[in-house]
Each structure stands twice: as C-alpha cells, then as structure tokens.
C-alpha cells in the first residue's frame, strides 16, 4: 500500500493575527514540526498545501525538504486545500491511501502517523482516524475508495463528516494530545509554558 501525506497549511490564521504556520514551539515553527513528522514517517510521498502568506511562510523552511503547492482558492475553506493536495497526489504519486494532517497540532509526530498506517494494515479498514476529546479527527487516513468523496467536499468542511458517515469502515487510534491545536496567542502561550 502506497501512502501519501497531505499537510494542510493554507489558512489565514485570522484568530492568531499572524501565520500560525510560523509560530514557534520547542525552537521550531509549527509548520517545520509537521514537515518533520511527515518526512520521518513511513509514508511514501508527501505534499504541503500553502495559501495565505505563502511567500512569507516559504522563507521559513528549506523548499527542497517537501514538495509544496499553492492553493489560490484558500479563502474557500479547508476543502479546497484537501482537493488541491489530493489532485496533486493522484497526478504524480498515485497513492492507495492518504493521510490528511494540519500544521497546527504540535504533538503530531512520525510515531502517530506510522500508527495510522500500521492500524490500517492490521485492521483493513478504509478510514483510520485519531480519537481525542470524545471525538475523531486529524491526522486521518483515507483509502482510495474515499478519494471521490474527498474531492466533493465544499467550503470549510473537513474530512471528518466522511469518516462519520462510514463508521462501519472506520477504526480509531487513541491520540489524547491531538486535541491540542493552535488558534490563538493564548493557545500558544499555554503550549510554551
């Protein structure tokens, strides 16, 4: 099974007031932590989707470290970034499954990404989601059977609804720290305490 990872990092960070992608945690930007996690994982291919503040953000990481593509329609919400990332993957990498991850979950590492891949292999389910705070979420793995539905997402709709609509084909891995994401200066302060 060939696994691709799509890192979504196109958002405007409106609540933070500056690009969250370049916010610092443990001496690295949140985006660099996400890139490192993807690059250190057992995934075969990876792509980074950028949008708002693209030029500013691109200066903060070595361009050659990960293929990155622009989402000119990032204002249309998260679904537009998922689609652009998946289109790129299908055109160049032809994965059997993809992991969708964000750049604002500082505790996502290669270990949790590898756990998604290993769980899929063991359980044979089409969707493997992280479980935290009594819900499921990203990072989340989708098999090829769901690519069409991912391409049909609209607006700020994430992939969670697809997973919830197919609970019979869904398995979860526990990831309590998945609930930590950065949206405000306060979130960042709490994280760096």
mmCIF file of C-alpha atoms in Angstrom:
data_model
loop_
_atom_site.group_PDB
_atom_site.id
_atom_site.type_symbol
_atom_site.label_atom_id
_atom_site.label_comp_id
_atom_site.label_asym_id
_atom_site.label_seq_id
_atom_site.Cartn_x
_atom_site.Cartn_y
_atom_site.Cartn_z
ATOM 1 C CA UNK A 1 0.000 0.000 0.000
ATOM 2 C CA UNK A 2 1.418 3.325 -1.068
ATOM 3 C CA UNK A 3 0.684 6.090 1.438
ATOM 4 C CA UNK A 4 0.680 9.806 0.724
ATOM 5 C CA UNK A 5 0.536 12.605 3.281
ATOM 6 C CA UNK A 6 -1.165 15.921 2.591
ATOM 7 C CA UNK A 7 -0.228 18.712 5.017
ATOM 8 C CA UNK A 8 -2.810 21.490 5.017
ATOM 9 C CA UNK A 9 -1.195 24.846 5.796
ATOM 10 C CA UNK A 10 -3.138 27.316 3.660
ATOM 11 C CA UNK A 11 -5.292 29.013 6.307
ATOM 12 C CA UNK A 12 -5.270 32.690 7.185
ATOM 13 C CA UNK A 13 -4.835 32.221 10.971
ATOM 14 C CA UNK A 14 -7.354 35.013 11.482
ATOM 15 C CA UNK A 15 -7.704 34.392 15.229
ATOM 16 C CA UNK A 16 -3.953 34.394 15.837
ATOM 17 C CA UNK A 17 -3.263 37.583 13.894
ATOM 18 C CA UNK A 18 -0.168 36.244 12.102
ATOM 19 C CA UNK A 19 0.512 32.994 10.236
ATOM 20 C CA UNK A 20 0.255 30.130 12.725
ATOM 21 C CA UNK A 21 2.487 28.147 10.372
ATOM 22 C CA UNK A 22 5.443 30.216 11.583
ATOM 23 C CA UNK A 23 4.519 30.263 15.286
ATOM 24 C CA UNK A 24 7.312 28.730 17.381
ATOM 25 C CA UNK A 25 7.231 25.684 19.637
ATOM 26 C CA UNK A 26 10.325 23.940 21.000
ATOM 27 C CA UNK A 27 12.576 26.065 18.816
ATOM 28 C CA UNK A 28 10.840 25.152 15.550
ATOM 29 C CA UNK A 29 7.899 26.551 13.619
ATOM 30 C CA UNK A 30 4.637 24.606 13.793
ATOM 31 C CA UNK A 31 4.974 24.004 10.065
ATOM 32 C CA UNK A 32 8.505 22.630 10.424
ATOM 33 C CA UNK A 33 7.283 20.235 13.125
ATOM 34 C CA UNK A 34 4.588 18.995 10.714
ATOM 35 C CA UNK A 35 7.066 18.649 7.832
ATOM 36 C CA UNK A 36 9.498 16.741 10.075
ATOM 37 C CA UNK A 37 6.717 14.389 11.215
ATOM 38 C CA UNK A 38 5.691 13.669 7.605
ATOM 39 C CA UNK A 39 9.279 13.259 6.387
ATOM 40 C CA UNK A 40 10.233 10.965 9.274
ATOM 41 C CA UNK A 41 7.156 8.759 8.832
ATOM 42 C CA UNK A 42 6.859 5.605 6.741
ATOM 43 C CA UNK A 43 4.699 7.367 4.146
ATOM 44 C CA UNK A 44 5.902 7.069 0.558
ATOM 45 C CA UNK A 45 5.029 10.576 -0.620
ATOM 46 C CA UNK A 46 4.105 13.895 0.894
ATOM 47 C CA UNK A 47 2.875 17.296 -0.231
ATOM 48 C CA UNK A 48 2.367 20.609 1.532
ATOM 49 C CA UNK A 49 -0.525 22.893 0.538
ATOM 50 C CA UNK A 50 0.114 26.591 1.132
ATOM 51 C CA UNK A 51 -2.237 29.539 0.653
ATOM 52 C CA UNK A 52 -2.357 32.698 2.755
ATOM 53 C CA UNK A 53 1.066 34.301 3.452
ATOM 54 C CA UNK A 54 2.632 31.726 1.134
ATOM 55 C CA UNK A 55 5.750 33.747 0.283
ATOM 56 C CA UNK A 56 6.409 34.655 3.910
ATOM 57 C CA UNK A 57 5.936 31.046 5.044
ATOM 58 C CA UNK A 58 8.125 29.588 2.275
ATOM 59 C CA UNK A 59 11.094 31.545 3.647
ATOM 60 C CA UNK A 60 10.892 29.584 6.921
ATOM 61 C CA UNK A 61 11.650 26.080 5.619
ATOM 62 C CA UNK A 62 14.007 24.576 3.031
ATOM 63 C CA UNK A 63 11.909 24.349 -0.137
ATOM 64 C CA UNK A 64 13.554 21.099 -1.156
ATOM 65 C CA UNK A 65 12.515 19.412 2.103
ATOM 66 C CA UNK A 66 8.957 18.765 0.850
ATOM 67 C CA UNK A 67 7.033 19.325 -2.391
ATOM 68 C CA UNK A 68 4.768 22.336 -1.847
ATOM 69 C CA UNK A 69 1.944 23.674 -3.950
ATOM 70 C CA UNK A 70 -0.190 26.812 -3.779
ATOM 71 C CA UNK A 71 -3.916 26.850 -3.158
ATOM 72 C CA UNK A 72 -5.107 30.015 -4.915
ATOM 73 C CA UNK A 73 -8.625 29.339 -3.590
ATOM 74 C CA UNK A 74 -7.699 29.038 0.105
ATOM 75 C CA UNK A 75 -10.457 31.529 1.047
ATOM 76 C CA UNK A 76 -12.959 28.851 0.011
ATOM 77 C CA UNK A 77 -12.003 26.866 3.108
ATOM 78 C CA UNK A 78 -10.251 23.681 4.090
ATOM 79 C CA UNK A 79 -11.995 21.552 1.455
ATOM 80 C CA UNK A 80 -10.222 23.467 -1.327
ATOM 81 C CA UNK A 81 -6.824 22.574 0.162
ATOM 82 C CA UNK A 82 -7.776 18.919 0.563
ATOM 83 C CA UNK A 83 -8.810 18.806 -3.100
ATOM 84 C CA UNK A 84 -5.675 20.525 -4.403
ATOM 85 C CA UNK A 85 -3.437 18.271 -2.306
ATOM 86 C CA UNK A 86 -5.264 15.138 -3.423
ATOM 87 C CA UNK A 87 -5.265 16.205 -7.098
ATOM 88 C CA UNK A 88 -1.502 16.671 -6.898
ATOM 89 C CA UNK A 89 -1.029 13.265 -5.246
ATOM 90 C CA UNK A 90 -3.222 11.466 -7.776
ATOM 91 C CA UNK A 91 -1.444 13.101 -10.690
ATOM 92 C CA UNK A 92 2.131 12.485 -9.561
ATOM 93 C CA UNK A 93 2.209 9.818 -6.863
ATOM 94 C CA UNK A 94 -0.872 7.588 -7.298
ATOM 95 C CA UNK A 95 -1.203 6.603 -3.610
ATOM 96 C CA UNK A 96 -3.508 3.824 -2.394
ATOM 97 C CA UNK A 97 -4.311 5.867 0.693
ATOM 98 C CA UNK A 98 -3.683 9.369 2.014
ATOM 99 C CA UNK A 99 -3.216 10.870 5.450
ATOM 100 C CA UNK A 100 -4.594 14.370 5.901
ATOM 101 C CA UNK A 101 -2.856 16.386 8.581
ATOM 102 C CA UNK A 102 -2.761 20.009 9.705
ATOM 103 C CA UNK A 103 0.166 22.178 10.693
ATOM 104 C CA UNK A 104 -1.311 23.414 13.970
ATOM 105 C CA UNK A 105 -1.206 20.216 16.047
ATOM 106 C CA UNK A 106 2.249 20.421 17.640
ATOM 107 C CA UNK A 107 2.181 16.905 19.102
ATOM 108 C CA UNK A 108 1.691 15.102 15.804
ATOM 109 C CA UNK A 109 4.874 13.173 15.140
ATOM 110 C CA UNK A 110 6.068 10.368 12.893
ATOM 111 C CA UNK A 111 5.012 7.846 15.525
ATOM 112 C CA UNK A 112 1.309 8.723 15.323
ATOM 113 C CA UNK A 113 1.429 8.860 11.504
ATOM 114 C CA UNK A 114 3.066 5.415 11.418
ATOM 115 C CA UNK A 115 0.406 4.152 13.836
ATOM 116 C CA UNK A 116 -2.318 5.178 11.367
ATOM 117 C CA UNK A 117 -0.540 3.261 8.579
ATOM 118 C CA UNK A 118 0.073 0.194 10.774
ATOM 119 C CA UNK A 119 -3.511 0.182 12.054
ATOM 120 C CA UNK A 120 -4.870 0.297 8.511
ATOM 121 C CA UNK A 121 -2.659 -2.623 7.545
ATOM 122 C CA UNK A 122 -3.736 -4.645 10.579
ATOM 123 C CA UNK A 123 -7.466 -3.819 10.560
ATOM 124 C CA UNK A 124 -8.013 -3.479 6.810
ATOM 125 C CA UNK A 125 -10.444 -0.573 7.256
ATOM 126 C CA UNK A 126 -10.799 2.234 4.719
ATOM 127 C CA UNK A 127 -10.593 5.042 7.281
ATOM 128 C CA UNK A 128 -8.281 5.361 10.279
ATOM 129 C CA UNK A 129 -8.859 8.436 12.449
ATOM 130 C CA UNK A 130 -7.268 9.779 15.593
ATOM 131 C CA UNK A 131 -9.516 9.772 18.664
ATOM 132 C CA UNK A 132 -9.350 12.547 21.261
ATOM 133 C CA UNK A 133 -11.721 14.630 23.402
ATOM 134 C CA UNK A 134 -14.653 12.252 22.773
ATOM 135 C CA UNK A 135 -14.459 12.781 19.018
ATOM 136 C CA UNK A 136 -12.401 11.802 15.995
ATOM 137 C CA UNK A 137 -10.188 13.967 13.880
ATOM 138 C CA UNK A 138 -6.922 14.574 12.112
ATOM 139 C CA UNK A 139 -4.479 13.207 11.336
ATOM 140 C CA UNK A 140 -6.800 10.887 9.447
ATOM 141 C CA UNK A 141 -6.142 8.229 6.826
ATOM 142 C CA UNK A 142 -8.456 7.538 3.886
ATOM 143 C CA UNK A 143 -8.208 4.652 1.464
ATOM 144 C CA UNK A 144 -8.702 5.068 -2.262
ATOM 145 C CA UNK A 145 -12.428 4.248 -2.002
ATOM 146 C CA UNK A 146 -12.952 7.673 -0.376
ATOM 147 C CA UNK A 147 -10.954 9.841 -2.778
ATOM 148 C CA UNK A 148 -14.083 10.737 -4.779
ATOM 149 C CA UNK A 149 -15.902 11.898 -1.638
ATOM 150 C CA UNK A 150 -12.880 13.931 -0.539
ATOM 151 C CA UNK A 151 -12.904 15.649 -3.947
ATOM 152 C CA UNK A 152 -16.572 16.559 -3.431
ATOM 153 C CA UNK A 153 -16.092 18.387 -0.115
ATOM 154 C CA UNK A 154 -17.071 22.065 -0.127
ATOM 155 C CA UNK A 155 -16.419 25.166 1.952
ATOM 156 C CA UNK A 156 -14.805 24.786 5.341
ATOM 157 C CA UNK A 157 -15.948 21.192 5.540
ATOM 158 C CA UNK A 158 -13.154 18.926 6.664
ATOM 159 C CA UNK A 159 -12.939 15.197 6.112
ATOM 160 C CA UNK A 160 -14.459 14.288 9.491
ATOM 161 C CA UNK A 161 -18.003 14.124 8.088
ATOM 162 C CA UNK A 162 -16.940 11.493 5.560
ATOM 163 C CA UNK A 163 -15.450 9.399 8.352
ATOM 164 C CA UNK A 164 -18.596 9.718 10.479
ATOM 165 C CA UNK A 165 -20.776 8.727 7.522
ATOM 166 C CA UNK A 166 -18.842 5.451 7.165
ATOM 167 C CA UNK A 167 -18.474 4.272 10.763
ATOM 168 C CA UNK A 168 -18.657 0.642 9.615
ATOM 169 C CA UNK A 169 -15.369 1.172 7.729
ATOM 170 C CA UNK A 170 -13.719 3.307 10.405
ATOM 171 C CA UNK A 171 -11.185 2.392 13.071
ATOM 172 C CA UNK A 172 -9.563 4.822 15.518
ATOM 173 C CA UNK A 173 -6.235 5.168 17.248
ATOM 174 C CA UNK A 174 -6.058 6.935 20.593
ATOM 175 C CA UNK A 175 -4.206 10.250 20.435
ATOM 176 C CA UNK A 176 -5.151 12.358 23.506
ATOM 177 C CA UNK A 177 -2.677 15.112 22.609
ATOM 178 C CA UNK A 178 -4.469 15.516 19.280
ATOM 179 C CA UNK A 179 -6.870 17.905 20.990
ATOM 180 C CA UNK A 180 -4.065 20.470 21.278
ATOM 181 C CA UNK A 181 -4.143 22.831 18.342
ATOM 182 C CA UNK A 182 -3.090 26.439 17.979
ATOM 183 C CA UNK A 183 -5.685 29.044 17.057
ATOM 184 C CA UNK A 184 -4.925 31.970 19.367
ATOM 185 C CA UNK A 185 -1.990 33.641 21.093
ATOM 186 C CA UNK A 186 -3.343 32.155 24.337
ATOM 187 C CA UNK A 187 -3.124 28.609 22.898
ATOM 188 C CA UNK A 188 0.490 29.278 22.001
ATOM 189 C CA UNK A 189 1.282 30.712 25.434
ATOM 190 C CA UNK A 190 -0.263 27.734 27.176
ATOM 191 C CA UNK A 191 1.694 25.398 24.957
ATOM 192 C CA UNK A 192 5.025 27.076 25.658
ATOM 193 C CA UNK A 193 4.551 27.118 29.436
#
